[in-house]
PDB file of C-alpha atoms in Angstrom:
ATOM      1  CA  MET A   1     -65.411  48.255 -38.680  1.00 46.00           C
ATOM      2  CA  THR A   2     -61.999  47.414 -37.587  1.00 45.00           C
ATOM      3  CA  THR A   3     -60.725  44.030 -36.433  1.00 45.00           C
ATOM      4  CA  GLU A   4     -58.424  43.987 -33.441  1.00 48.00           C
ATOM      5  CA  LYS A   5     -55.724  41.338 -33.198  1.00 50.00           C
ATOM      6  CA  SER A   6     -55.289  39.910 -29.743  1.00 49.00           C
ATOM      7  CA  ALA A   7     -51.801  40.227 -28.332  1.00 50.00           C
ATOM      8  CA  PRO A   8     -49.987  36.969 -27.534  1.00 53.00           C
ATOM      9  CA  ALA A   9     -50.195  36.000 -23.916  1.00 53.00           C
ATOM     10  CA  GLU A  10     -47.057  36.704 -21.985  1.00 55.00           C
ATOM     11  CA  PRO A  11     -45.584  33.781 -20.076  1.00 52.00           C
ATOM     12  CA  ALA A  12     -46.092  33.822 -16.375  1.00 52.00           C
ATOM     13  CA  PRO A  13     -43.138  35.048 -14.357  1.00 54.00           C
ATOM     14  CA  GLY A  14     -40.606  32.294 -13.788  1.00 53.00           C
ATOM     15  CA  HIS A  15     -42.010  30.023 -16.546  1.00 52.00           C
ATOM     16  CA  GLU A  16     -38.959  30.326 -18.785  1.00 53.00           C
ATOM     17  CA  ALA A  17     -36.624  29.618 -15.868  1.00 51.00           C
ATOM     18  CA  ALA A  18     -38.621  26.518 -14.906  1.00 51.00           C
ATOM     19  CA  ALA A  19     -38.595  25.280 -18.509  1.00 51.00           C
ATOM     20  CA  THR A  20     -34.814  25.649 -18.565  1.00 56.00           C
ATOM     21  CA  ILE A  21     -34.279  23.911 -15.204  1.00 58.00           C
ATOM     22  CA  GLN A  22     -36.421  20.856 -16.034  1.00 61.00           C
ATOM     23  CA  PRO A  23     -34.332  19.759 -19.070  1.00 63.00           C
ATOM     24  CA  ARG A  24     -31.188  20.296 -17.027  1.00 64.00           C
ATOM     25  CA  ARG A  25     -32.578  18.139 -14.232  1.00 65.00           C
ATOM     26  CA  ARG A  26     -33.570  15.457 -16.717  1.00 69.00           C
ATOM     27  CA  GLY A  27     -30.069  15.628 -18.175  1.00 71.00           C
ATOM     28  CA  TRP A  28     -28.454  15.024 -14.793  1.00 77.00           C
ATOM     29  CA  VAL A  29     -30.853  12.178 -14.041  1.00 74.00           C
ATOM     30  CA  VAL A  30     -30.013  10.494 -17.330  1.00 71.00           C
ATOM     31  CA  PHE A  31     -26.291  11.014 -16.697  1.00 69.00           C
ATOM     32  CA  LEU A  32     -26.453   9.547 -13.182  1.00 75.00           C
ATOM     33  CA  ARG A  33     -28.534   6.624 -14.449  1.00 70.00           C
ATOM     34  CA  ASP A  34     -25.933   5.868 -17.121  1.00 67.00           C
ATOM     35  CA  VAL A  35     -23.112   6.054 -14.546  1.00 68.00           C
ATOM     36  CA  VAL A  36     -24.943   3.607 -12.264  1.00 70.00           C
ATOM     37  CA  ILE A  37     -25.565   1.221 -15.171  1.00 68.00           C
ATOM     38  CA  ILE A  38     -21.890   1.354 -16.184  1.00 66.00           C
ATOM     39  CA  ILE A  39     -20.772   0.666 -12.600  1.00 62.00           C
ATOM     40  CA  VAL A  40     -23.193  -2.256 -12.236  1.00 63.00           C
ATOM     41  CA  ILE A  41     -22.051  -3.771 -15.535  1.00 62.00           C
ATOM     42  CA  ALA A  42     -18.388  -3.309 -14.551  1.00 55.00           C
ATOM     43  CA  VAL A  43     -18.983  -5.051 -11.200  1.00 57.00           C
ATOM     44  CA  LEU A  44     -20.853  -7.920 -12.870  1.00 55.00           C
ATOM     45  CA  VAL A  45     -18.095  -8.378 -15.446  1.00 52.00           C
ATOM     46  CA  SER A  46     -15.490  -8.319 -12.665  1.00 52.00           C
ATOM     47  CA  LEU A  47     -17.452 -10.933 -10.728  1.00 54.00           C
ATOM     48  CA  VAL A  48     -17.624 -13.210 -13.761  1.00 48.00           C
ATOM     49  CA  VAL A  49     -13.915 -12.745 -14.457  1.00 52.00           C
ATOM     50  CA  LYS A  50     -12.975 -13.360 -10.819  1.00 54.00           C
ATOM     51  CA  THR A  51     -15.219 -16.411 -10.513  1.00 52.00           C
ATOM     52  CA  PHE A  52     -14.437 -18.165 -13.783  1.00 54.00           C
ATOM     53  CA  ILE A  53     -11.327 -16.723 -15.449  1.00 74.00           C
ATOM     54  CA  VAL A  54      -8.686 -14.995 -13.313  1.00 86.00           C
ATOM     55  CA  ARG A  55      -8.241 -14.080  -9.668  1.00 88.00           C
ATOM     56  CA  SER A  56      -5.837 -11.925  -7.682  1.00 88.00           C
ATOM     57  CA  PHE A  57      -3.850 -12.992  -4.610  1.00 91.00           C
ATOM     58  CA  TYR A  58      -1.016 -11.535  -2.588  1.00 89.00           C
ATOM     59  CA  ILE A  59       1.912 -13.531  -1.194  1.00 93.00           C
ATOM     60  CA  PRO A  60       1.872 -13.551   2.631  1.00 90.00           C
ATOM     61  CA  SER A  61       5.095 -15.508   3.265  1.00 93.00           C
ATOM     62  CA  GLY A  62       8.566 -16.175   1.901  1.00 95.00           C
ATOM     63  CA  SER A  63       8.015 -19.867   1.125  1.00 96.00           C
ATOM     64  CA  MET A  64       8.314 -19.298  -2.638  1.00 98.00           C
ATOM     65  CA  GLU A  65      11.348 -16.986  -2.647  1.00 97.00           C
ATOM     66  CA  ASP A  66      13.054 -16.015  -4.820  1.00 95.00           C
ATOM     67  CA  THR A  67      10.362 -16.759  -7.392  1.00 97.00           C
ATOM     68  CA  LEU A  68       7.734 -14.878  -5.383  1.00 97.00           C
ATOM     69  CA  HIS A  69       8.398 -12.293  -2.678  1.00 97.00           C
ATOM     70  CA  VAL A  70       6.346 -11.332   0.367  1.00 95.00           C
ATOM     71  CA  GLN A  71       3.504  -8.960  -0.622  1.00 92.00           C
ATOM     72  CA  ASP A  72       3.827  -9.706  -4.333  1.00 95.00           C
ATOM     73  CA  ARG A  73       0.495  -9.543  -6.131  1.00 93.00           C
ATOM     74  CA  ILE A  74      -0.191 -12.369  -8.538  1.00 94.00           C
ATOM     75  CA  LEU A  75      -2.887 -13.333 -11.022  1.00 92.00           C
ATOM     76  CA  VAL A  76      -4.178 -16.895 -10.989  1.00 93.00           C
ATOM     77  CA  ASP A  77      -5.666 -18.608 -14.040  1.00 91.00           C
ATOM     78  CA  GLU A  78      -8.899 -20.348 -13.009  1.00 87.00           C
ATOM     79  CA  ILE A  79      -9.550 -21.898 -16.417  1.00 85.00           C
ATOM     80  CA  THR A  80      -6.930 -24.639 -16.026  1.00 75.00           C
ATOM     81  CA  PRO A  81      -8.793 -26.509 -13.253  1.00 70.00           C
ATOM     82  CA  ARG A  82     -11.911 -26.656 -15.418  1.00 69.00           C
ATOM     83  CA  PHE A  83     -10.661 -27.306 -18.921  1.00 73.00           C
ATOM     84  CA  GLY A  84      -6.933 -27.987 -18.829  1.00 71.00           C
ATOM     85  CA  ALA A  85      -4.359 -30.144 -17.132  1.00 86.00           C
ATOM     86  CA  TYR A  86      -1.582 -29.318 -14.722  1.00 93.00           C
ATOM     87  CA  GLU A  87       2.082 -30.008 -15.375  1.00 95.00           C
ATOM     88  CA  ARG A  88       5.052 -30.577 -13.125  1.00 97.00           C
ATOM     89  CA  GLY A  89       6.588 -27.190 -12.410  1.00 97.00           C
ATOM     90  CA  ASP A  90       3.311 -25.265 -12.430  1.00 97.00           C
ATOM     91  CA  ILE A  91       2.901 -22.802  -9.576  1.00 97.00           C
ATOM     92  CA  VAL A  92      -0.532 -23.327  -8.054  1.00 97.00           C
ATOM     93  CA  VAL A  93      -2.731 -21.654  -5.460  1.00 95.00           C
ATOM     94  CA  PHE A  94      -4.910 -23.937  -3.353  1.00 95.00           C
ATOM     95  CA  GLN A  95      -7.132 -23.971  -0.304  1.00 93.00           C
ATOM     96  CA  ASP A  96      -5.685 -25.426   2.882  1.00 94.00           C
ATOM     97  CA  PRO A  97      -6.208 -29.220   2.679  1.00 93.00           C
ATOM     98  CA  GLY A  98      -6.515 -29.234   6.457  1.00 90.00           C
ATOM     99  CA  GLY A  99      -3.940 -28.432   9.101  1.00 90.00           C
ATOM    100  CA  TRP A 100      -1.387 -26.775   6.837  1.00 95.00           C
ATOM    101  CA  LEU A 101      -2.117 -23.267   8.128  1.00 90.00           C
ATOM    102  CA  PRO A 102      -2.206 -22.257  11.801  1.00 82.00           C
ATOM    103  CA  PRO A 103      -5.472 -20.928  13.251  1.00 71.00           C
ATOM    104  CA  SER A 104      -5.942 -17.239  12.530  1.00 59.00           C
ATOM    105  CA  THR A 105      -5.095 -14.889  15.390  1.00 53.00           C
ATOM    106  CA  GLU A 106      -6.018 -11.701  13.543  1.00 58.00           C
ATOM    107  CA  PRO A 107      -8.326  -9.451  15.619  1.00 57.00           C
ATOM    108  CA  ALA A 108     -11.760  -8.700  14.225  1.00 56.00           C
ATOM    109  CA  ARG A 109     -11.775  -5.619  12.014  1.00 53.00           C
ATOM    110  CA  PRO A 110     -14.406  -2.854  11.993  1.00 61.00           C
ATOM    111  CA  PRO A 111     -17.413  -3.648   9.762  1.00 62.00           C
ATOM    112  CA  VAL A 112     -16.648  -0.612   7.597  1.00 56.00           C
ATOM    113  CA  VAL A 113     -13.171  -1.941   6.786  1.00 47.00           C
ATOM    114  CA  GLU A 114     -14.602  -5.380   6.001  1.00 50.00           C
ATOM    115  CA  ALA A 115     -17.236  -3.831   3.723  1.00 49.00           C
ATOM    116  CA  VAL A 116     -14.711  -1.700   1.824  1.00 50.00           C
ATOM    117  CA  GLU A 117     -12.395  -4.678   1.306  1.00 51.00           C
ATOM    118  CA  TRP A 118     -15.310  -6.804   0.128  1.00 50.00           C
ATOM    119  CA  VAL A 119     -16.238  -4.176  -2.470  1.00 52.00           C
ATOM    120  CA  LEU A 120     -12.619  -3.904  -3.628  1.00 52.00           C
ATOM    121  CA  SER A 121     -12.391  -7.694  -3.895  1.00 52.00           C
ATOM    122  CA  LEU A 122     -15.315  -7.697  -6.323  1.00 51.00           C
ATOM    123  CA  VAL A 123     -13.208  -5.828  -8.856  1.00 49.00           C
ATOM    124  CA  GLY A 124      -9.953  -7.584  -8.036  1.00 51.00           C
ATOM    125  CA  LEU A 125      -8.323  -4.724  -6.132  1.00 50.00           C
ATOM    126  CA  ALA A 126      -8.173  -6.676  -2.873  1.00 49.00           C
ATOM    127  CA  ALA A 127      -7.582 -10.312  -1.970  1.00 50.00           C
ATOM    128  CA  PRO A 128      -8.955 -10.769   1.544  1.00 52.00           C
ATOM    129  CA  ASP A 129      -8.759 -14.565   1.472  1.00 53.00           C
ATOM    130  CA  SER A 130      -5.070 -14.807   0.536  1.00 53.00           C
ATOM    131  CA  ASP A 131      -4.186 -15.835   4.088  1.00 66.00           C
ATOM    132  CA  ASP A 132      -6.506 -18.842   3.721  1.00 80.00           C
ATOM    133  CA  HIS A 133      -4.687 -20.173   0.666  1.00 90.00           C
ATOM    134  CA  LEU A 134      -1.214 -21.480  -0.135  1.00 95.00           C
ATOM    135  CA  VAL A 135       1.021 -21.228  -3.184  1.00 96.00           C
ATOM    136  CA  LYS A 136       3.555 -23.927  -4.117  1.00 98.00           C
ATOM    137  CA  ARG A 137       5.166 -25.599  -7.133  1.00 98.00           C
ATOM    138  CA  ILE A 138       3.938 -28.955  -8.424  1.00 98.00           C
ATOM    139  CA  ILE A 139       6.624 -31.623  -8.204  1.00 98.00           C
ATOM    140  CA  GLY A 140       4.547 -34.788  -8.403  1.00 98.00           C
ATOM    141  CA  LEU A 141       1.412 -35.529 -10.436  1.00 97.00           C
ATOM    142  CA  PRO A 142      -1.024 -38.365  -9.706  1.00 97.00           C
ATOM    143  CA  GLY A 143       0.810 -41.696  -9.872  1.00 97.00           C
ATOM    144  CA  ASP A 144       4.308 -40.173  -9.698  1.00 98.00           C
ATOM    145  CA  HIS A 145       6.929 -41.764  -7.460  1.00 98.00           C
ATOM    146  CA  VAL A 146       8.805 -38.857  -5.846  1.00 98.00           C
ATOM    147  CA  VAL A 147      11.939 -39.465  -3.757  1.00 98.00           C
ATOM    148  CA  CYS A 148      14.464 -37.289  -1.980  1.00 96.00           C
ATOM    149  CA  CYS A 149      17.236 -37.425  -2.399  1.00 95.00           C
ATOM    150  CA  ASN A 150      19.826 -39.172  -4.575  1.00 96.00           C
ATOM    151  CA  ALA A 151      23.579 -39.201  -3.920  1.00 95.00           C
ATOM    152  CA  ILE A 152      24.037 -35.617  -5.155  1.00 96.00           C
ATOM    153  CA  GLY A 153      21.012 -34.191  -3.383  1.00 96.00           C
ATOM    154  CA  GLN A 154      18.514 -34.163  -6.248  1.00 97.00           C
ATOM    155  CA  ILE A 155      14.866 -35.151  -6.071  1.00 98.00           C
ATOM    156  CA  THR A 156      13.889 -37.968  -8.426  1.00 98.00           C
ATOM    157  CA  VAL A 157      10.511 -38.295 -10.112  1.00 98.00           C
ATOM    158  CA  ASN A 158       9.767 -41.747 -11.512  1.00 97.00           C
ATOM    159  CA  ASP A 159      13.453 -42.610 -11.026  1.00 96.00           C
ATOM    160  CA  VAL A 160      14.643 -39.605 -13.084  1.00 97.00           C
ATOM    161  CA  PRO A 161      16.668 -36.941 -11.208  1.00 98.00           C
ATOM    162  CA  ILE A 162      15.560 -33.333 -11.704  1.00 97.00           C
ATOM    163  CA  ASP A 163      17.928 -30.368 -11.563  1.00 97.00           C
ATOM    164  CA  GLU A 164      16.048 -27.607  -9.724  1.00 97.00           C
ATOM    165  CA  SER A 165      19.010 -25.283  -9.263  1.00 95.00           C
ATOM    166  CA  ALA A 166      17.427 -22.712 -11.603  1.00 96.00           C
ATOM    167  CA  TYR A 167      14.673 -21.820  -9.159  1.00 97.00           C
ATOM    168  CA  ILE A 168      15.084 -23.276  -5.663  1.00 97.00           C
ATOM    169  CA  LYS A 169      16.608 -21.319  -2.787  1.00 97.00           C
ATOM    170  CA  VAL A 170      18.757 -23.241  -0.300  1.00 96.00           C
ATOM    171  CA  PRO A 171      20.873 -22.006   2.618  1.00 95.00           C
ATOM    172  CA  ALA A 172      24.551 -21.265   2.069  1.00 93.00           C
ATOM    173  CA  GLY A 173      26.573 -24.440   2.288  1.00 91.00           C
ATOM    174  CA  GLU A 174      23.630 -26.697   1.430  1.00 93.00           C
ATOM    175  CA  SER A 175      23.282 -28.470  -1.891  1.00 91.00           C
ATOM    176  CA  ALA A 176      20.432 -30.948  -1.351  1.00 96.00           C
ATOM    177  CA  ALA A 177      17.062 -29.983  -2.802  1.00 97.00           C
ATOM    178  CA  SER A 178      15.460 -30.838   0.543  1.00 96.00           C
ATOM    179  CA  GLY A 179      16.702 -31.107   4.083  1.00 94.00           C
ATOM    180  CA  ASP A 180      14.104 -33.801   4.745  1.00 94.00           C
ATOM    181  CA  ALA A 181      14.026 -37.193   3.076  1.00 96.00           C
ATOM    182  CA  PHE A 182      10.788 -38.554   1.629  1.00 97.00           C
ATOM    183  CA  ASP A 183       9.616 -41.394  -0.589  1.00 98.00           C
ATOM    184  CA  VAL A 184       6.028 -41.064  -1.781  1.00 98.00           C
ATOM    185  CA  THR A 185       3.731 -42.183  -4.547  1.00 98.00           C
ATOM    186  CA  VAL A 186       1.143 -39.530  -5.339  1.00 98.00           C
ATOM    187  CA  PRO A 187      -2.403 -40.891  -5.123  1.00 97.00           C
ATOM    188  CA  GLU A 188      -4.994 -40.403  -7.837  1.00 96.00           C
ATOM    189  CA  GLY A 189      -6.598 -36.953  -7.779  1.00 95.00           C
ATOM    190  CA  SER A 190      -3.798 -35.399  -5.721  1.00 97.00           C
ATOM    191  CA  LEU A 191      -0.504 -33.519  -6.079  1.00 97.00           C
ATOM    192  CA  TRP A 192       2.834 -33.359  -4.255  1.00 98.00           C
ATOM    193  CA  VAL A 193       3.897 -29.709  -3.939  1.00 98.00           C
ATOM    194  CA  LEU A 194       6.995 -27.962  -2.606  1.00 98.00           C
ATOM    195  CA  GLY A 195       7.983 -24.337  -2.028  1.00 98.00           C
ATOM    196  CA  ASP A 196      10.919 -22.874  -3.947  1.00 98.00           C
ATOM    197  CA  ASN A 197      12.448 -21.595  -0.694  1.00 98.00           C
ATOM    198  CA  ARG A 198      13.089 -25.228  -0.019  1.00 97.00           C
ATOM    199  CA  TYR A 199      14.333 -25.102   3.568  1.00 97.00           C
ATOM    200  CA  ARG A 200      11.714 -22.590   4.728  1.00 95.00           C
ATOM    201  CA  SER A 201       8.483 -23.885   3.253  1.00 96.00           C
ATOM    202  CA  LYS A 202       5.788 -25.768   5.163  1.00 94.00           C
ATOM    203  CA  ASP A 203       4.742 -27.796   2.145  1.00 97.00           C
ATOM    204  CA  SER A 204       3.873 -31.435   1.417  1.00 98.00           C
ATOM    205  CA  ARG A 205       6.940 -32.682   3.315  1.00 97.00           C
ATOM    206  CA  TYR A 206       5.881 -31.043   6.564  1.00 95.00           C
ATOM    207  CA  ASN A 207       2.254 -32.134   6.485  1.00 96.00           C
ATOM    208  CA  THR A 208       2.548 -35.895   6.160  1.00 95.00           C
ATOM    209  CA  ASP A 209       1.060 -36.222   9.661  1.00 94.00           C
ATOM    210  CA  GLN A 210      -2.146 -34.473   8.549  1.00 94.00           C
ATOM    211  CA  PRO A 211      -5.215 -36.411   7.338  1.00 91.00           C
ATOM    212  CA  GLY A 212      -4.199 -35.848   3.704  1.00 93.00           C
ATOM    213  CA  LYS A 213      -0.640 -37.125   4.394  1.00 95.00           C
ATOM    214  CA  GLY A 214       0.834 -34.074   2.706  1.00 96.00           C
ATOM    215  CA  PHE A 215      -0.942 -34.520  -0.614  1.00 98.00           C
ATOM    216  CA  VAL A 216      -3.091 -31.735  -2.067  1.00 97.00           C
ATOM    217  CA  PRO A 217      -6.456 -32.814  -3.505  1.00 96.00           C
ATOM    218  CA  MET A 218      -6.882 -31.361  -6.969  1.00 93.00           C
ATOM    219  CA  ASP A 219     -10.366 -30.266  -5.940  1.00 92.00           C
ATOM    220  CA  ASN A 220      -8.669 -27.780  -3.586  1.00 93.00           C
ATOM    221  CA  LEU A 221      -6.870 -25.985  -6.384  1.00 93.00           C
ATOM    222  CA  VAL A 222      -7.951 -22.448  -7.230  1.00 91.00           C
ATOM    223  CA  GLY A 223      -5.758 -22.291 -10.300  1.00 92.00           C
ATOM    224  CA  ARG A 224      -2.306 -21.735 -11.738  1.00 95.00           C
ATOM    225  CA  ALA A 225      -0.430 -18.512 -10.960  1.00 96.00           C
ATOM    226  CA  PHE A 226       0.961 -16.966 -14.122  1.00 95.00           C
ATOM    227  CA  LEU A 227       1.701 -13.256 -13.621  1.00 95.00           C
ATOM    228  CA  VAL A 228       3.211 -10.942 -11.004  1.00 96.00           C
ATOM    229  CA  THR A 229       1.324  -7.646 -11.185  1.00 92.00           C
ATOM    230  CA  TRP A 230       2.815  -5.766  -8.228  1.00 91.00           C
ATOM    231  CA  PRO A 231       5.247  -4.234  -7.468  1.00 94.00           C
ATOM    232  CA  LEU A 232       5.740  -2.833 -10.924  1.00 93.00           C
ATOM    233  CA  ASP A 233       9.473  -3.488 -10.960  1.00 95.00           C
ATOM    234  CA  ARG A 234       8.671  -7.220 -10.681  1.00 95.00           C
ATOM    235  CA  PHE A 235       5.850  -7.218 -13.215  1.00 95.00           C
ATOM    236  CA  GLY A 236       6.084 -10.207 -15.521  1.00 96.00           C
ATOM    237  CA  LEU A 237       5.139 -13.780 -16.350  1.00 96.00           C
ATOM    238  CA  LEU A 238       6.141 -16.578 -13.986  1.00 97.00           C
ATOM    239  CA  ASP A 239       8.526 -19.268 -15.195  1.00 96.00           C
ATOM    240  CA  PHE A 240       7.203 -22.790 -14.636  1.00 97.00           C
ATOM    241  CA  HIS A 241      10.529 -24.384 -15.621  1.00 97.00           C
ATOM    242  CA  HIS A 242       8.789 -27.193 -17.463  1.00 97.00           C
ATOM    243  CA  ASP A 243      12.114 -28.056 -19.081  1.00 97.00           C
ATOM    244  CA  VAL A 244      13.383 -29.314 -15.709  1.00 97.00           C
ATOM    245  CA  PHE A 245      10.819 -32.110 -15.876  1.00 98.00           C
ATOM    246  CA  SER A 246      11.008 -32.795 -19.614  1.00 96.00           C
ATOM    247  CA  GLY A 247      12.823 -36.102 -19.145  1.00 96.00           C
ATOM    248  CA  VAL A 248      10.412 -37.477 -16.544  1.00 97.00           C
ATOM    249  CA  PRO A 249       8.347 -40.387 -17.910  1.00 96.00           C
ATOM    250  CA  ALA A 250       4.665 -40.853 -17.218  1.00 93.00           C
ATOM    251  CA  PRO A 251       3.954 -42.983 -14.172  1.00 90.00           C
ATOM    252  CA  ASP A 252       3.319 -46.673 -14.651  1.00 77.00           C
ATOM    253  CA  PRO A 253      -0.221 -47.631 -13.545  1.00 71.00           C
ATOM    254  CA  GLU A 254       1.381 -50.639 -11.873  1.00 63.00           C
ATOM    255  CA  GLY A 255       3.379 -48.318  -9.619  1.00 52.00           C
ATOM    256  CA  GLY A 256       6.670 -47.783 -11.458  1.00 45.00           C
ATOM    257  CA  ALA A 257       7.959 -45.513 -14.214  1.00 42.00           C
ATOM    258  CA  GLN A 258       7.483 -46.363 -17.857  1.00 36.00           C
TER     259      GLN A 258
END
């Protein structure tokens, strides 16, 4: 008697091809899933950074020339408003306190353009709200007595003259740090700010007829600008010129310098 061995069953036609395709499909699914996860994490990290740490703006006007030029891109430190303190000379970005900016006349843009810009803003590649904010230099802190100008055209802070020639821009033939006189004491919780392009900046001096009398509430501050990121030939840290204010004493709570 002989024993016959059964031959192994042959795979059905197309089985090997299907077995090869399924792992490939699973591989692509896993790859796409990982890409989506990475993108979501990147967007979330960008949102956290933009909301709590640093934010991008572009410069829409020449009010801060020659420190900042039109269309410069800047980074703004958002940590200072929460955990630090501002100093005279800091360059700050803030929301319109009311009446500083004219009503927008920009025509409505297509929804697709708005959506794309919104997505880019999430990762800091666009700054759609730059036109709703202003950027100026802090001259007076809460309690400071700020006056313009003394006999040689300098602004005084708490009776101490400050030499701003290192950063302000004035027209040819002018020497005064401001073409408009003022004498103010900065209220608690507010700032007195001026543009570096001193004769072409609608800053605190030009908004004294507004409800805030030209002062910027510190609650309106987005943060302190610290870096120019674009164009590349202007890339670099901003100079706050703190040394200009080094001799200014702290304000006297009674209303005078100490």
